[in-house]
Short mmCIF file of C-alpha atoms and ligand atoms in Angstrom, two decimals:
data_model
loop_
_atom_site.label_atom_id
_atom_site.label_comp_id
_atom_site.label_asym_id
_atom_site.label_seq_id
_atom_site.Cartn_x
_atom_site.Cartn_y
_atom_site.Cartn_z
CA UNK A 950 -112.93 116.79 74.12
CA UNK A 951 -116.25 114.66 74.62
CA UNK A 952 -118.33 115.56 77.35
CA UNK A 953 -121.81 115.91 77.86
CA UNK A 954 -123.68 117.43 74.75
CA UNK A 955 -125.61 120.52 75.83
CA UNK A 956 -123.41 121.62 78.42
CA UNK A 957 -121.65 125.43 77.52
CA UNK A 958 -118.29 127.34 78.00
CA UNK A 959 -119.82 127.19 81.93
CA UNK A 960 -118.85 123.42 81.94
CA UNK A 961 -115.38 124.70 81.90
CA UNK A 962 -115.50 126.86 84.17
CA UNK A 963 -117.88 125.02 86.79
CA UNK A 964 -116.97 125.20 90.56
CA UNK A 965 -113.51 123.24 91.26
CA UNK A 966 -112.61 123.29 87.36
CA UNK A 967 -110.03 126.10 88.04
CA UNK A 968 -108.61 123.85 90.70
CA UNK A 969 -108.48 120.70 87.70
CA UNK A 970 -107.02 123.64 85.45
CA UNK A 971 -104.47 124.92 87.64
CA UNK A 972 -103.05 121.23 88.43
CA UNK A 973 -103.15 120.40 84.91
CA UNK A 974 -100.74 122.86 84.22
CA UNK A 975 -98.62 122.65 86.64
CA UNK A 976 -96.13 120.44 84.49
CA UNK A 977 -96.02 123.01 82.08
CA UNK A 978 -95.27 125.56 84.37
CA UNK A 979 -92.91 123.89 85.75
CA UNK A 980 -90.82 122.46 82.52
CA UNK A 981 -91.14 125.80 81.58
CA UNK A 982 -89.53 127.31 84.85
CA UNK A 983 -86.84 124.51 84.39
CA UNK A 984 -86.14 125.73 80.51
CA UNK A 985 -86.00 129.72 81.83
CA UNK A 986 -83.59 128.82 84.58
CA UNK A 987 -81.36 126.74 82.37
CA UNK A 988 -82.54 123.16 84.23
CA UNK A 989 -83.50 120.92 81.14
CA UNK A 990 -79.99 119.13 80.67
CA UNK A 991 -78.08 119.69 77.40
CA UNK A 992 -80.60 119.79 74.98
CA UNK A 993 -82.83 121.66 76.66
CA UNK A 994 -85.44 122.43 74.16
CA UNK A 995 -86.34 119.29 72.92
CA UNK A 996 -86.68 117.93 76.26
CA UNK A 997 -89.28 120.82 76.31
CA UNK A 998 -90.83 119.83 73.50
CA UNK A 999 -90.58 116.02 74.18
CA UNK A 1000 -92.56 116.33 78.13
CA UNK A 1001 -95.06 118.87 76.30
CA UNK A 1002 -96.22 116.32 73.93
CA UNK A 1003 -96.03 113.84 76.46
CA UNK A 1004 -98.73 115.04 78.61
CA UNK A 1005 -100.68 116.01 75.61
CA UNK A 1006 -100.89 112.32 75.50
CA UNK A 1007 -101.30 111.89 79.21
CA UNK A 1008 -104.81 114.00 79.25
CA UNK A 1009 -105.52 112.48 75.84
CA UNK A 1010 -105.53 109.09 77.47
CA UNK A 1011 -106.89 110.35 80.64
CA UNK A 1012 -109.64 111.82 78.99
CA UNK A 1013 -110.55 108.67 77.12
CA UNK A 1014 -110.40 106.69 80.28
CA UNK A 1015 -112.86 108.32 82.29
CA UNK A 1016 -115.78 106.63 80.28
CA UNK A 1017 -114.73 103.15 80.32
CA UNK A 1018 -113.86 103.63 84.26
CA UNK A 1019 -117.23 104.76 85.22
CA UNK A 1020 -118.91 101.55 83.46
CA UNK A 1021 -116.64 99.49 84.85
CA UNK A 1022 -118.20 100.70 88.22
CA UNK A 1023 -114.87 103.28 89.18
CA UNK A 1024 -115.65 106.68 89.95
CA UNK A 1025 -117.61 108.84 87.83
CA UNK A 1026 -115.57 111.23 86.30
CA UNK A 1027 -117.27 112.44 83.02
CA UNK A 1028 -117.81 116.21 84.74
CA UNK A 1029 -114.15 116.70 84.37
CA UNK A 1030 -113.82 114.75 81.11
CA UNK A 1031 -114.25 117.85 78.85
CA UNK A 1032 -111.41 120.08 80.56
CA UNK A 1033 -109.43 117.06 80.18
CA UNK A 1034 -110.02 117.14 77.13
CA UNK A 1035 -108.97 120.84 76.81
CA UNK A 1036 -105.77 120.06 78.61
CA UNK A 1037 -104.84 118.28 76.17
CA UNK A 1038 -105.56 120.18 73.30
CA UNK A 1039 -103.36 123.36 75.55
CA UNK A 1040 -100.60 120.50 75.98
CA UNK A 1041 -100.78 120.32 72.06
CA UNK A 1042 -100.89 123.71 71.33
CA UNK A 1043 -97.90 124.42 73.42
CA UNK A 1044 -95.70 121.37 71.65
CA UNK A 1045 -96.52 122.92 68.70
CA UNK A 1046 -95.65 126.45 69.14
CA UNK A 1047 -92.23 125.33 70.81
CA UNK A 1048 -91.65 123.10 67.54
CA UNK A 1049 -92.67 125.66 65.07
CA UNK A 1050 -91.40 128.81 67.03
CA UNK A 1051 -88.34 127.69 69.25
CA UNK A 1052 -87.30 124.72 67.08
CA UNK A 1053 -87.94 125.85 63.58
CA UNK A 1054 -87.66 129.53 64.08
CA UNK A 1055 -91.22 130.34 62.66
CA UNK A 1056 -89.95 128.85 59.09
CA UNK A 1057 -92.71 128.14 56.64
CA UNK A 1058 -89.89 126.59 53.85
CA UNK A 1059 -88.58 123.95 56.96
CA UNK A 1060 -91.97 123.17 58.65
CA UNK A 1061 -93.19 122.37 55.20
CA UNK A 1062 -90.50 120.14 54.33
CA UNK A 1063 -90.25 118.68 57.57
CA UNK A 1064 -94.35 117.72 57.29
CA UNK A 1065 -93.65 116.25 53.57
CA UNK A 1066 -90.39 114.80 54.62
CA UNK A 1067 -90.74 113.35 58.23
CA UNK A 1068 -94.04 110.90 58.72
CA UNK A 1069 -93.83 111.21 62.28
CA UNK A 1070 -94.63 114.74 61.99
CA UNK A 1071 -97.39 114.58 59.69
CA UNK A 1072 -99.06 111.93 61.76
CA UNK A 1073 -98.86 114.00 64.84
CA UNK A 1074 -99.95 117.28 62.31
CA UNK A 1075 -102.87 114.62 61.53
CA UNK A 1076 -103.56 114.41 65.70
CA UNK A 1077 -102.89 118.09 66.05
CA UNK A 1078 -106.05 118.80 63.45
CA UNK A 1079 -108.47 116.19 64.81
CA UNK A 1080 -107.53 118.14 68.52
CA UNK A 1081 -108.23 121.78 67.22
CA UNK A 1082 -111.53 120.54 65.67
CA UNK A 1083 -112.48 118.89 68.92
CA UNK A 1084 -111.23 121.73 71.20
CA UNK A 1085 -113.30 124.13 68.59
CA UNK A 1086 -116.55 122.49 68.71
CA UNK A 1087 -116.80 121.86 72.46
CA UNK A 1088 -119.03 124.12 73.18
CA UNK A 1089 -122.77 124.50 73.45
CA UNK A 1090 -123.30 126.76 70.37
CA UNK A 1091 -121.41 123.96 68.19
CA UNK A 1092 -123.16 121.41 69.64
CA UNK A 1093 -126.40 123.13 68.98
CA UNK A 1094 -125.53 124.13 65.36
CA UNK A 1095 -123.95 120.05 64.44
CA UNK A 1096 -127.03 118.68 66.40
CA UNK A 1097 -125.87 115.97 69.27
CA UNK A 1098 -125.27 113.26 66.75
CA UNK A 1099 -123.29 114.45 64.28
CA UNK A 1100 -121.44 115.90 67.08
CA UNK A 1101 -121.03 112.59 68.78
CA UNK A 1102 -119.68 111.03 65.75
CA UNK A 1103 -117.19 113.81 65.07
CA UNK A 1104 -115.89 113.90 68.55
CA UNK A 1105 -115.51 109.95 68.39
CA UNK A 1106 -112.42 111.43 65.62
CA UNK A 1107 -110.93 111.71 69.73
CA UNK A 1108 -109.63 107.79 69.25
CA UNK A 1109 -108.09 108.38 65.88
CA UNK A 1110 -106.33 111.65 67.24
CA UNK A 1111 -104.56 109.27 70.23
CA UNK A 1112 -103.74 106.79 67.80
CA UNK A 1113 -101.92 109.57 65.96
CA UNK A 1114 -100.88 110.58 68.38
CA UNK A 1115 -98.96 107.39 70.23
CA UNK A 1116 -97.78 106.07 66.44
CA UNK A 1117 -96.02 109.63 66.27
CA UNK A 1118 -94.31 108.94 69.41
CA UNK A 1119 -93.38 104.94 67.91
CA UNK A 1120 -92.18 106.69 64.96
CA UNK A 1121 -90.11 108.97 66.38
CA UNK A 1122 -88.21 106.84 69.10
CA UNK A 1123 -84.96 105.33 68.09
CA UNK A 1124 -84.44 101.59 69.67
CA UNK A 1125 -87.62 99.98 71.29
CA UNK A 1126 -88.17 101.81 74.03
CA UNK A 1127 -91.33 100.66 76.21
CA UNK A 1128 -92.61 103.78 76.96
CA UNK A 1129 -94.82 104.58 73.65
CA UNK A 1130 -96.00 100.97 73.15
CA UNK A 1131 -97.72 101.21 76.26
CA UNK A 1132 -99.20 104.80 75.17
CA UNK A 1133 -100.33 102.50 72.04
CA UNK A 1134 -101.98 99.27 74.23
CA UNK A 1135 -103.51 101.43 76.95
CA UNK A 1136 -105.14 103.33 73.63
CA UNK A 1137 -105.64 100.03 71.82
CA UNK A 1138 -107.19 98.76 74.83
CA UNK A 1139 -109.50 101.52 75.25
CA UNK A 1140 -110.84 101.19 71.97
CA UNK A 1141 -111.53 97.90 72.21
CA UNK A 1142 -113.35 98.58 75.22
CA UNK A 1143 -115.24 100.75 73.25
CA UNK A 1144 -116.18 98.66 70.41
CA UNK A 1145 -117.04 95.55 72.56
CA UNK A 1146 -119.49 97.76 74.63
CA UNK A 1147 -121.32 99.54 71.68
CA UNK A 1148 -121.32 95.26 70.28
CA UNK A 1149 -123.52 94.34 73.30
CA UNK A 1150 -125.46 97.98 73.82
CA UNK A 1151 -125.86 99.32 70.47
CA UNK A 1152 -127.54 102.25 71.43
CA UNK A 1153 -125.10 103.98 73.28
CA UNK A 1154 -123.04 106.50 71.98
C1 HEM B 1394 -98.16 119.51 64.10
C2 HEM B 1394 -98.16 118.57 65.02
C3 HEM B 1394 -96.93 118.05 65.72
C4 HEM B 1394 -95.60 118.26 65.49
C5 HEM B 1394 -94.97 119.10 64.40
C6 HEM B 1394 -94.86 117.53 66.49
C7 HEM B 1394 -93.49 117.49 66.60
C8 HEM B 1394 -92.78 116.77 67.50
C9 HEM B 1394 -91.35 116.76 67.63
C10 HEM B 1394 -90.39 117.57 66.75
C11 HEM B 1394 -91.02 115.91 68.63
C12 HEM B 1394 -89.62 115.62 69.18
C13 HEM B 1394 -88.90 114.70 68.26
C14 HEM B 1394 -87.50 114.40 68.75
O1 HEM B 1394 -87.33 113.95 69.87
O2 HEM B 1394 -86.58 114.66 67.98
C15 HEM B 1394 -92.26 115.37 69.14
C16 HEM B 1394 -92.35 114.45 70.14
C17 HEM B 1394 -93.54 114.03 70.69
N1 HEM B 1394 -94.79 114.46 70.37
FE1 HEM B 1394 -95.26 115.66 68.85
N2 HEM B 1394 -95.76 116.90 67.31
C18 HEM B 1394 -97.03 117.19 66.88
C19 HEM B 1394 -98.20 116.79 67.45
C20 HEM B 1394 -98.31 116.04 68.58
C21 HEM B 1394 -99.53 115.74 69.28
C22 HEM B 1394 -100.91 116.24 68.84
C23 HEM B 1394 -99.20 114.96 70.34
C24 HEM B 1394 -100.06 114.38 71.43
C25 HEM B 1394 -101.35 114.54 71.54
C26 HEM B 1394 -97.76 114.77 70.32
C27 HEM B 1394 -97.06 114.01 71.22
C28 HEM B 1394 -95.69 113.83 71.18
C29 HEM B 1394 -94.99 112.91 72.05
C30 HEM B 1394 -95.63 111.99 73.08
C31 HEM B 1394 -93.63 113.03 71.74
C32 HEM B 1394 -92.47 112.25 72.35
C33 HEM B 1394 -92.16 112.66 73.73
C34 HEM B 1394 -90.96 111.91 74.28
O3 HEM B 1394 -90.00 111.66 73.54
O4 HEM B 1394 -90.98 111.63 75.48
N3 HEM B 1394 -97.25 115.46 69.25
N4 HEM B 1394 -93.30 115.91 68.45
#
């Protein structure tokens, strides 16, 4: 959820940001037309579940991309970087509620037990508390009351939550499938962008 500190709630909703909104959510819309209608194949809600927390990782990456692309001299992006960010906290949200409401019928006792018992789940519980704290302080009143840096550094918590994140989607796969290992380098990648550019301008943020 890092964008620009000082900007306000009107940063989300800036001209052409319902437009970035709408598209964003159009995968969500349409799983969940495919789950209503009966269209998700036998097991139709975890494939709900599973292409929910997907694109929470798709904005989560997309999101931490748009930095490193602009400084590599690609298109400046960082105006949208912030509803990213949000889309992938509503991506979250919406994995979660399908896990604890569809998938463990709202059951304290087996969510519990499934968080002590399961460590995929409490890493992604771990990614799912970095991204609430992000999407809550993304605003200009938080920003204010944390001052920018403390902000900054909290909101750097944004690589640890897509670490999470793409080790809860290792964890959980059976086999070796390629598909979360390259969630896992693109991240890896990313922050060693990160660190290599903050080695040569230590100033930045
Ligand atoms: C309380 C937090 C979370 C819980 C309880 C949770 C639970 C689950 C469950 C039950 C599955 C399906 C497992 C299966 O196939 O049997 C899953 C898959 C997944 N989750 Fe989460 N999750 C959480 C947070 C997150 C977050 C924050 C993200 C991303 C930002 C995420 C991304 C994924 C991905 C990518 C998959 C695999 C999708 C696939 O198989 O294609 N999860 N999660």
């Amino acid at each position: 959820m890092r964008g620009r500190p000082g900007g306000s709630w009107r940063t989300w909703l800036a001209p052409g940001s319902w437009t970035l909104y709408a598209v964003g959510l159009l995968p969500a819309v349409w799983t969940f037309h495919l789950a209503i209608t009966d269209q998700l194949g036998a097991d139709p809600l975890k494939t709900l579940e599973r292409s929910l927390g997907l694109w929470a990782l798709r904005f989560l990456v997309a999101g931490l991309a748009i930095t490193p692309l602009r400084r590599m001299g690609g298109p400046n992006l960082i105006r949208w970087r912030r509803m990213i960010g949000l889309l992938a906290f509503v991506y979250a949200l919406l994995h979660v509620t399908v896990y604890v409401w569809l998938d463990q019928g709202l059951d304290a006792g087996l969510i519990w037990k499934d968080i002590v018992k399961r460590p995929y789940i409490t890493v992604g519980l771990l990614s799912f508390l970095i991204l609430i704290a992000l999407a809550a302080t993304s605003n200009a009143t938080m920003i204010r009351r944390l001052g920018a840096a403390a902000w900054q550094r909290l909101h750097r918590l944004v690589y640890v939550a897509a670490a999470a994140a793409a080790l809860h989607f290792i964890m959980l796969v059976k086999a070796w499938p390629l598909e979360p290992f390259v969630y896992a380098a693109i991240i890896a990648g990313l922050l060693l962008y990160r660190a290599g550019y903050r080695r040569r301008r230590p100033s930045s943020p």
